[in-house]
XYZ file of C-alpha atoms in Angstrom:
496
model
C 189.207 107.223 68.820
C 185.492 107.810 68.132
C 185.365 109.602 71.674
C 187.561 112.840 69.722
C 185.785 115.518 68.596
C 185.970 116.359 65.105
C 187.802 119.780 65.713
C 189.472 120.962 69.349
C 188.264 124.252 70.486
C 190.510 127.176 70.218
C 192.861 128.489 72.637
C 191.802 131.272 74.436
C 193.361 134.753 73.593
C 193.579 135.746 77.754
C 195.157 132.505 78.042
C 198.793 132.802 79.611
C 201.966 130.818 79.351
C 202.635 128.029 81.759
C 204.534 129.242 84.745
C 205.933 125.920 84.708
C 208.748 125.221 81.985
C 208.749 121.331 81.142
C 212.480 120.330 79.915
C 214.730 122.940 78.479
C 214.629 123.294 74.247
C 216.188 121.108 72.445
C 218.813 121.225 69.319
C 216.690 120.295 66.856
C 213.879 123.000 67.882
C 216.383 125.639 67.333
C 215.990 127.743 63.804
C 219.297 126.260 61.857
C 222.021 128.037 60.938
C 221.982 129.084 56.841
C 225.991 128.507 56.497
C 228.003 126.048 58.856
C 229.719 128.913 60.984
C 228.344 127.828 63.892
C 227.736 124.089 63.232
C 230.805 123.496 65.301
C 229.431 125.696 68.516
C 226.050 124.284 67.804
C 227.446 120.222 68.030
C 228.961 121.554 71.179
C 226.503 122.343 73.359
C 224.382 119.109 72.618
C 226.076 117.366 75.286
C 224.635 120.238 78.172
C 221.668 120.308 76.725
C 221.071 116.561 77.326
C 222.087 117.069 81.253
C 219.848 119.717 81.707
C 217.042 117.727 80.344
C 218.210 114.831 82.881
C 219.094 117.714 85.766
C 215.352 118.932 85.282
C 213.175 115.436 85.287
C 213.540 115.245 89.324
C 211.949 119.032 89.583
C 209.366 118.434 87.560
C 208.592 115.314 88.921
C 208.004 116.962 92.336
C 206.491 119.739 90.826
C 203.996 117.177 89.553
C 203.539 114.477 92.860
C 203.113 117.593 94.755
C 199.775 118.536 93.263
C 196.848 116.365 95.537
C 194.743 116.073 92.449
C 197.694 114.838 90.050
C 198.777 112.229 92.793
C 195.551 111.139 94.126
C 193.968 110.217 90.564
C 197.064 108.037 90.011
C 197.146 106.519 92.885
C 193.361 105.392 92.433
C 194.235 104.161 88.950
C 196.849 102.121 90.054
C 194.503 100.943 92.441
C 191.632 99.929 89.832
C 194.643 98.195 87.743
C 195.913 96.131 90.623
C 192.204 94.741 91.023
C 192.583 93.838 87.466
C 195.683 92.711 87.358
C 195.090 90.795 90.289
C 191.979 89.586 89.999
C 192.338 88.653 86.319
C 195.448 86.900 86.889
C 193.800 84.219 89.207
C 190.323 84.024 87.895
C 190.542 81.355 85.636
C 191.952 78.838 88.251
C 189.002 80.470 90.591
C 186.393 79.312 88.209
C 188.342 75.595 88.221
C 188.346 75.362 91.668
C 184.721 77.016 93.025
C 182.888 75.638 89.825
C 184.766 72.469 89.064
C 185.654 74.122 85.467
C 188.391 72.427 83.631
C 191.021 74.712 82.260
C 190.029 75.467 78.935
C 186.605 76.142 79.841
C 187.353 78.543 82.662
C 189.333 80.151 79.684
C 187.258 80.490 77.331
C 184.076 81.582 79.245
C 186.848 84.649 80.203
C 187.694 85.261 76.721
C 183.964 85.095 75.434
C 182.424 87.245 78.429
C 184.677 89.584 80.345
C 186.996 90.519 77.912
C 184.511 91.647 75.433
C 182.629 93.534 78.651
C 185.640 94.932 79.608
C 186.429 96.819 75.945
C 182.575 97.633 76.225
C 183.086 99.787 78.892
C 186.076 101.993 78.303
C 183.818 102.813 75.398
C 180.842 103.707 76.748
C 183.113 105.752 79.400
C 184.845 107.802 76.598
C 181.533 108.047 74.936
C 179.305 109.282 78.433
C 182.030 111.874 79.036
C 182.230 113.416 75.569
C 178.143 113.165 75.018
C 177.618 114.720 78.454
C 180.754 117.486 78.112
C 181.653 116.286 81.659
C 183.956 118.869 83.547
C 187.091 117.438 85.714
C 184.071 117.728 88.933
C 181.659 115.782 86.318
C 184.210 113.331 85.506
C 185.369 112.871 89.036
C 181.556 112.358 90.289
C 181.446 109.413 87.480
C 184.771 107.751 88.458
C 183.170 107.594 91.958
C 180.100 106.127 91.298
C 181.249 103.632 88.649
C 183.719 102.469 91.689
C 180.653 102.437 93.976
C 178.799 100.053 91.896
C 181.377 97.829 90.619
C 182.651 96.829 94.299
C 178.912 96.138 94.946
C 179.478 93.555 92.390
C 182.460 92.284 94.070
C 181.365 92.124 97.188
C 177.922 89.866 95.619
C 180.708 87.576 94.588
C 181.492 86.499 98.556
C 178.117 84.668 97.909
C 178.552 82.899 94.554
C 180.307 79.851 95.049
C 180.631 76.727 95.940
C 181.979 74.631 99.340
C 185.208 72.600 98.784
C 183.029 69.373 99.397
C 183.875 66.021 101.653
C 187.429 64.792 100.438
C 188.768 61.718 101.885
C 191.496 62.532 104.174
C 191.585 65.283 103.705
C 188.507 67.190 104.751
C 186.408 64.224 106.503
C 188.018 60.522 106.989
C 188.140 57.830 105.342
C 184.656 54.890 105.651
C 183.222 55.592 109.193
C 186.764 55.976 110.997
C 186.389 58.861 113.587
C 189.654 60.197 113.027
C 189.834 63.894 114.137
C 190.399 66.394 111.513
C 193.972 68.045 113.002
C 195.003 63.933 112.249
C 193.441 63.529 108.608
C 195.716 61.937 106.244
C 195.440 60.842 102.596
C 196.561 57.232 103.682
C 194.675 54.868 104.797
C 194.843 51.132 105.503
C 192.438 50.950 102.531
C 194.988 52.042 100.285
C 198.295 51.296 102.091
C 199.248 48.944 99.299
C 198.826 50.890 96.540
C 201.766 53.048 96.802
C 199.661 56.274 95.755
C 201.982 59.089 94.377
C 201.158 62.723 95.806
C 203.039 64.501 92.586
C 199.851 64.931 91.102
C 196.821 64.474 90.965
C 193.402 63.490 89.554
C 190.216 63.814 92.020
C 187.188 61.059 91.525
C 183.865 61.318 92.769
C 183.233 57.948 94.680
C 179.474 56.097 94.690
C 179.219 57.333 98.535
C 179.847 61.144 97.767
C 182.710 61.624 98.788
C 185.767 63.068 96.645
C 188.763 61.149 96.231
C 191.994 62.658 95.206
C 192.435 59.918 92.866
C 191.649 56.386 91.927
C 194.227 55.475 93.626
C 193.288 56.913 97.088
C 190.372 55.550 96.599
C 191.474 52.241 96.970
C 190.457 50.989 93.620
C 191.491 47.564 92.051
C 190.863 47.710 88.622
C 191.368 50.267 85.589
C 187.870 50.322 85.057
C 186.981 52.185 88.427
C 185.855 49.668 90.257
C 185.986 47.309 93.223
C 187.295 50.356 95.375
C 188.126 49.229 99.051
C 188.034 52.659 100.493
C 184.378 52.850 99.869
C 182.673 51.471 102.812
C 179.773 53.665 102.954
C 178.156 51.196 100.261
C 177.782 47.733 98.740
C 181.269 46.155 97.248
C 179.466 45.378 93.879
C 178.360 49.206 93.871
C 182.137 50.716 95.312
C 182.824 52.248 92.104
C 184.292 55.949 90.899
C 183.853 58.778 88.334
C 186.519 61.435 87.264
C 185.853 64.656 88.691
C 184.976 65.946 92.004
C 181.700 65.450 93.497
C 178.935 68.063 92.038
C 178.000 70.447 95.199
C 174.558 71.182 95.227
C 173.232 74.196 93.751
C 176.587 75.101 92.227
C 175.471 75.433 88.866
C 172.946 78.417 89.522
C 175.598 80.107 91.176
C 177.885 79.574 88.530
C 175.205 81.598 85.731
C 175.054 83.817 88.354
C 178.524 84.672 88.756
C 179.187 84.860 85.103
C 176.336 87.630 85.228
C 177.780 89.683 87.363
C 181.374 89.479 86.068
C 179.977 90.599 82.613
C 178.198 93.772 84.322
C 181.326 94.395 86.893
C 184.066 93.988 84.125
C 181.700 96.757 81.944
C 181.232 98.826 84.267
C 184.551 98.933 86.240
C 186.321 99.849 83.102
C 184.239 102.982 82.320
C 186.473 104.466 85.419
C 189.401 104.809 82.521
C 188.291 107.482 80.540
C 187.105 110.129 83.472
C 190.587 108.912 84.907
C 192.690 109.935 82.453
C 190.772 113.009 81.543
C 191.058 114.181 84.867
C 194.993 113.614 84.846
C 195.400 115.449 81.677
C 193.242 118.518 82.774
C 195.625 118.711 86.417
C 198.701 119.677 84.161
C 200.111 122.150 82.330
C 199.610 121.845 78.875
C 204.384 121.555 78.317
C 203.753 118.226 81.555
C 201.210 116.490 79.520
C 203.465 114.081 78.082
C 205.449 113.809 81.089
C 202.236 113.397 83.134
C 200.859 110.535 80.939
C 204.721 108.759 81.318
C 204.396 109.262 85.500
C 200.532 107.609 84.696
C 201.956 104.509 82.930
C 205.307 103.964 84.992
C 203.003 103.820 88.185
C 200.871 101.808 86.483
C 203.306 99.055 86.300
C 205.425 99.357 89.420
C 202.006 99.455 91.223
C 199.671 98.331 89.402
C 201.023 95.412 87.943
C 204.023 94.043 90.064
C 202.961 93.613 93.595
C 199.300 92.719 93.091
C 199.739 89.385 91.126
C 202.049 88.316 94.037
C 199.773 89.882 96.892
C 196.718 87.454 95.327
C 199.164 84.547 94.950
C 200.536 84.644 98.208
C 196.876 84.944 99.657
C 195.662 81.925 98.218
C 198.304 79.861 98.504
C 197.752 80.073 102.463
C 193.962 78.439 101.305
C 195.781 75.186 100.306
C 194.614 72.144 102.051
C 196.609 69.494 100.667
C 200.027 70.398 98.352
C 201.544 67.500 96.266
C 204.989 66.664 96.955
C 207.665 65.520 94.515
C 211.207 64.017 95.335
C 209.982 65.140 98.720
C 210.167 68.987 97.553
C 206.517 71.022 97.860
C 204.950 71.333 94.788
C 201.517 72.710 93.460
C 198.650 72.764 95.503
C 196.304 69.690 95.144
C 193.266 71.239 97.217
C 191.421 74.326 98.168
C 189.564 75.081 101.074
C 186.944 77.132 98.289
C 185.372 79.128 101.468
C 188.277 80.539 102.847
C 190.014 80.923 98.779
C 186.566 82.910 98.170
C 186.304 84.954 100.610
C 189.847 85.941 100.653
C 190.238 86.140 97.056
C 187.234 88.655 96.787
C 188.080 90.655 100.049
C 191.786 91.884 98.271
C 189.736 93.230 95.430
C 187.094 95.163 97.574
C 190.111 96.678 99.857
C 191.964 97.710 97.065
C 188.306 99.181 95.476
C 187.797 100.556 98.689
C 190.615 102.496 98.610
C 190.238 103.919 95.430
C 186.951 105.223 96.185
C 189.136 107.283 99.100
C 190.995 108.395 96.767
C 188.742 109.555 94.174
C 186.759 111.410 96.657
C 189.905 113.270 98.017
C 190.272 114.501 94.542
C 186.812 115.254 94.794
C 187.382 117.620 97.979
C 190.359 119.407 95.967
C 188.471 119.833 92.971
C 185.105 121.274 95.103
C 187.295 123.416 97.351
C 189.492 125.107 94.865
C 188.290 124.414 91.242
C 190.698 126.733 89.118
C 194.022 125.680 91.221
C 194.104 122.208 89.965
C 192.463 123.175 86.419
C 195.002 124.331 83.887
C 194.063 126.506 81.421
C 190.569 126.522 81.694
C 189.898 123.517 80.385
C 186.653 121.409 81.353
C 185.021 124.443 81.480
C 181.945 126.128 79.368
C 181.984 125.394 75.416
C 183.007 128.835 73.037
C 179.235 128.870 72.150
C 177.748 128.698 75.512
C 180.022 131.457 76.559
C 178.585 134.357 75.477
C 175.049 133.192 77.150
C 175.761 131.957 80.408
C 178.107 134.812 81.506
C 174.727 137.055 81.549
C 173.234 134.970 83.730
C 174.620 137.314 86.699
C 173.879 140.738 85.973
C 171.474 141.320 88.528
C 173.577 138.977 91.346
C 174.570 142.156 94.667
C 176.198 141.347 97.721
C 176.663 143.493 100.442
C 177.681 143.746 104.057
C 178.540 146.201 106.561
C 182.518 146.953 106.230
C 184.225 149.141 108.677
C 187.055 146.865 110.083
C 189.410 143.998 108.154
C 187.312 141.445 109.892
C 184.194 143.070 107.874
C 186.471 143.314 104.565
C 187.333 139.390 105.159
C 183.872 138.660 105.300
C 182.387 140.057 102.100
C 185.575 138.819 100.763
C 184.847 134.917 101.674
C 181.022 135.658 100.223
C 182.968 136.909 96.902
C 184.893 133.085 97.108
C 181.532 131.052 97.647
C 179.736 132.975 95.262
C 182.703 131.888 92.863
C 183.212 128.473 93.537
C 178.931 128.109 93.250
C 179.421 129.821 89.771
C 182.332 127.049 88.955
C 180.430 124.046 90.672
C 177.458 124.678 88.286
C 179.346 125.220 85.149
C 178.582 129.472 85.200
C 180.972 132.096 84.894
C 180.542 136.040 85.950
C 181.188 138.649 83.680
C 183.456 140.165 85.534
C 183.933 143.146 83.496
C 180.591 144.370 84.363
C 181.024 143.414 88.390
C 181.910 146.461 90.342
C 182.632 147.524 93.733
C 180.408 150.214 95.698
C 182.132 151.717 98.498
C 179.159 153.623 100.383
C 179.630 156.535 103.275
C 182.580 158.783 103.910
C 183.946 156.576 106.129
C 184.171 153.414 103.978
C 188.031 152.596 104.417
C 187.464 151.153 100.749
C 188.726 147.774 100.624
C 190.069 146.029 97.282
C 187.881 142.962 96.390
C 188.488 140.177 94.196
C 186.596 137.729 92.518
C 188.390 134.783 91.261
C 191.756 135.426 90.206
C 190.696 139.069 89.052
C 190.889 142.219 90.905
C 187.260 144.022 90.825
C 187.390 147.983 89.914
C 185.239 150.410 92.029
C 182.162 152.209 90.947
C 181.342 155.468 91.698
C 177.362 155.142 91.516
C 174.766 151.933 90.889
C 171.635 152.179 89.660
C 169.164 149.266 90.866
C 165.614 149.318 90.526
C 165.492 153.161 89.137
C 166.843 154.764 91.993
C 170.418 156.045 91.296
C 173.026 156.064 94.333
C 176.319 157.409 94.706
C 179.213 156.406 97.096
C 178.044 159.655 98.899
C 174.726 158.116 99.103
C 173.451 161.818 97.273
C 169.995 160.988 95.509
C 170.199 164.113 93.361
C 170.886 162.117 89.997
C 167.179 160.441 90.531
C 165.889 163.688 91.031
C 167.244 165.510 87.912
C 166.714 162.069 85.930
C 162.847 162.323 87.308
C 162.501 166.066 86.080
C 163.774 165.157 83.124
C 161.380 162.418 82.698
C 158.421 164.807 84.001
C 159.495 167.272 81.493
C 159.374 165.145 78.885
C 155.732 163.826 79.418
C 154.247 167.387 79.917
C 156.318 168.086 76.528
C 154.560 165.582 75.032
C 151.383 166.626 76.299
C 151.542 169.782 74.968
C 152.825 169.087 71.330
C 150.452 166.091 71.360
């Protein structure tokens, strides 16, 4: 809300209607009858005026998809909200299984870090774009690099982690058995007799560093944790377990680390919101606003936050080392390989980044090539105050060219565009009321220019640098103009 200005800036007079009607009027905009006379005809057409508002949404709908910019900024948005989405969804089981966090922790470090980041940002990104009166070109070129330096972030987090760790039958065998690892299995003679359940479980770091996936496994006699058979590696008296997996080394600096960079990536990625939707709302006409921001949000969920969760799922599910098994049915998954779940995990997210950066910068290309097609209304463009000042800035600007053939015509024609689309790039404007055409020579076949959208109007003399010329390329006004001036002077002179 702070991001508002305190008054919008007034609609231009030139300004002209939308070509583009949005739904037909309604009943209730209608002026209403003074007496009930035609109550009864109104009531009656209620019922067409509701299927022509339902005939109409497919139309404008494809009027809408079929503009580049319109589709390509949504399509990136969905893309940034599928990393979230995605991303978020999983993250706090992540942090349990590459940092050995238990549940609530992994929660609350989200709630107390990234959330909070995360609001940060889509403030300081409404707050950047109003403070720096970014155009649609302005607010594109920030999208673009906030993406750029948030998927750096993502892709430091392939190398903030930690390994999944020796587990006992699962990842290395059991004691000093040689058993290869396409054969590893949970049971072991050591622990035969236990009857060990695999519905779930609850890992134990053994004296010998190794992880156990739970006491039982382990081979252990007592409730206490101790006198456990599987460990061979070491002394009977010392064959003893804590809860937990075994600590990995150097997996708590990795862990600041990562929070770190989450808090800086969650910040910054969400600054991307604000240019977003400013973009979207300056691609429409100002009657497919509302319409425009309904497409945003419906896209938003059917692909932004449907198939994502289930795309992250289904990728780290195939991670799984070991699932636990109930009634004989498959159940959760009891361990990770954290390598492959990493690097997998963060890859998804940089893809899906990766393609949003395509995207933006396609609606970059529209925007660069062909500025006022996409921009409705004039909107992003100079302030009411700068106006007046800039649009002097080329009073002095001439271009010229040798034109006796269309081919010449089409040239100084395409020199007219670029000289535009510079103008628009840089935030300028001509005054194109004072820009005039000069056809020179009799034989001129006197082409009609435009620049912009606006037809220029020919000029029967110029005047540049005191010399006058006509289209007949006659100097006689300079030479009356320079008698006058002569006369003047000696005037002067004489009276003086």
């Amino acid at each position: 809300m702070f991001g508002f200005p305190q008054s919008l800036p007034p609609r231009p007079e030139h300004a002209g209607e939308s070509e583009q009607a949005m739904l037909p009027e309604r009943d209730y905009e209608r002026p209403k009858p003074s007496n009930g006379v035609l109550r009864h005809a109104l009531d009656g057409e209620s019922s067409t005026t509701c299927f022509q508002q339902l005939r109409v949404i497919p139309k404008v709908t494809k009027h809408l998809l079929s503009n580049p910019v319109f589709t390509c900024i949504i399509l990136a948005a969905c893309m940034e909200i599928a990393v979230v989405a995605g991303f978020a969804a999983f993250l706090g089981k992540y942090l349990e299984q590459q940092f050995n966090l238990t549940t609530s922790s992994a929660n609350q470090l989200l709630g107390m870090t990234a959330i909070p980041c995360a609001c940060l940002g889509i403030f300081l990104g409404g707050l950047l774009v109003k403070k720096l009166s970014l155009s649609a070109l302005g607010a594109i070129r920030m999208a673009m690099l906030v993406n750029l330096v948030s998927t750096a972030c993502y892709v430091s987090f392939l190398f903030l982690g930690c390994d999944t760790g020796p587990v006992a039958g699962v990842t290395v065998p059991y004691g000093n058995n040689s058993t290869p690892t396409s054969s590893l299995d949970p049971y072991s003679p050591c622990n035969n007799n236990c009857e060990c359940q695999t519905d779930s479980f609850t890992p134990v770091c053994g004296a010998d560093g190794v992880t156990y996936l739970s006491a039982c496994f382990a081979g252990c006699s007592s409730t206490n944790l101790s006198g456990c058979s599987c460990l061979t590696s070491v002394p009977a008296e010392n064959a003893t377990v804590v809860p937990g997996k075994c600590p990995s080394p150097g997996c708590e600096e990795a862990f600041l680390t990562f929070l770190c960079v989450m808090c800086v990536c969650s910040m910054i990625g969400a600054m991307a919101q604000t240019p977003s939707v400013i973009i979207l709302i300056r691609t429409v006409s100002p009657e497919l606003k509302s319409y425009a921001l309904g497409v945003l949000f419906l896209l938003l969920r059917l692909l932004g936050f449907i198939p994502p969760p289930l795309i992250f799922g289904a990728g780290i599910d195939s991670t799984c080392l070991f699932w636990s098994t109930f009634c004989g049915e498959q159940g959760a998954c009891a361990l990770y390989d954290n390598v492959v779940y990493r690097y997998l995990y963060v890859s998804i997210a940089i893809a899906l980044k990766s393609f949003a950066f395509i995207l933006y910068t396609t609606t970059w290309q529209c925007l660069r090539k062909n500025y006022k097609r996409y921009i409705k209304n004039h909107e992003g463009g100079l302030s009411t105050r700068l106006e007046g000042v800039v649009s002097k800035f080329a009073d002095d600007t001439k271009s010229g060219g040798a034109v006796d053939s269309i081919e010449g015509g089409e040239a100084l024609q395409r020199d007219l565009d670029r000289l535009e689309n510079w103008a628009i790039t840089n935030r300028m404007r001509f005054n194109k009321g004072k820009c005039w055409i000069l056809h020179l020579g009799r034989g001129s076949p006197g082409y009609t220019y435009r620049l912009g959208d606006e037809t220029l109007d020919t000029s029967h003399a110029e005047r540049d640098l005191g010399v006058s010329v006509n289209s007949k390329l006659n100097m006689s006004q300079q030479c009356a103009q320079a008698a006058r001036k002569a006369n003047h002077i000696l005037g002067c002179i004489k009276h003086g």
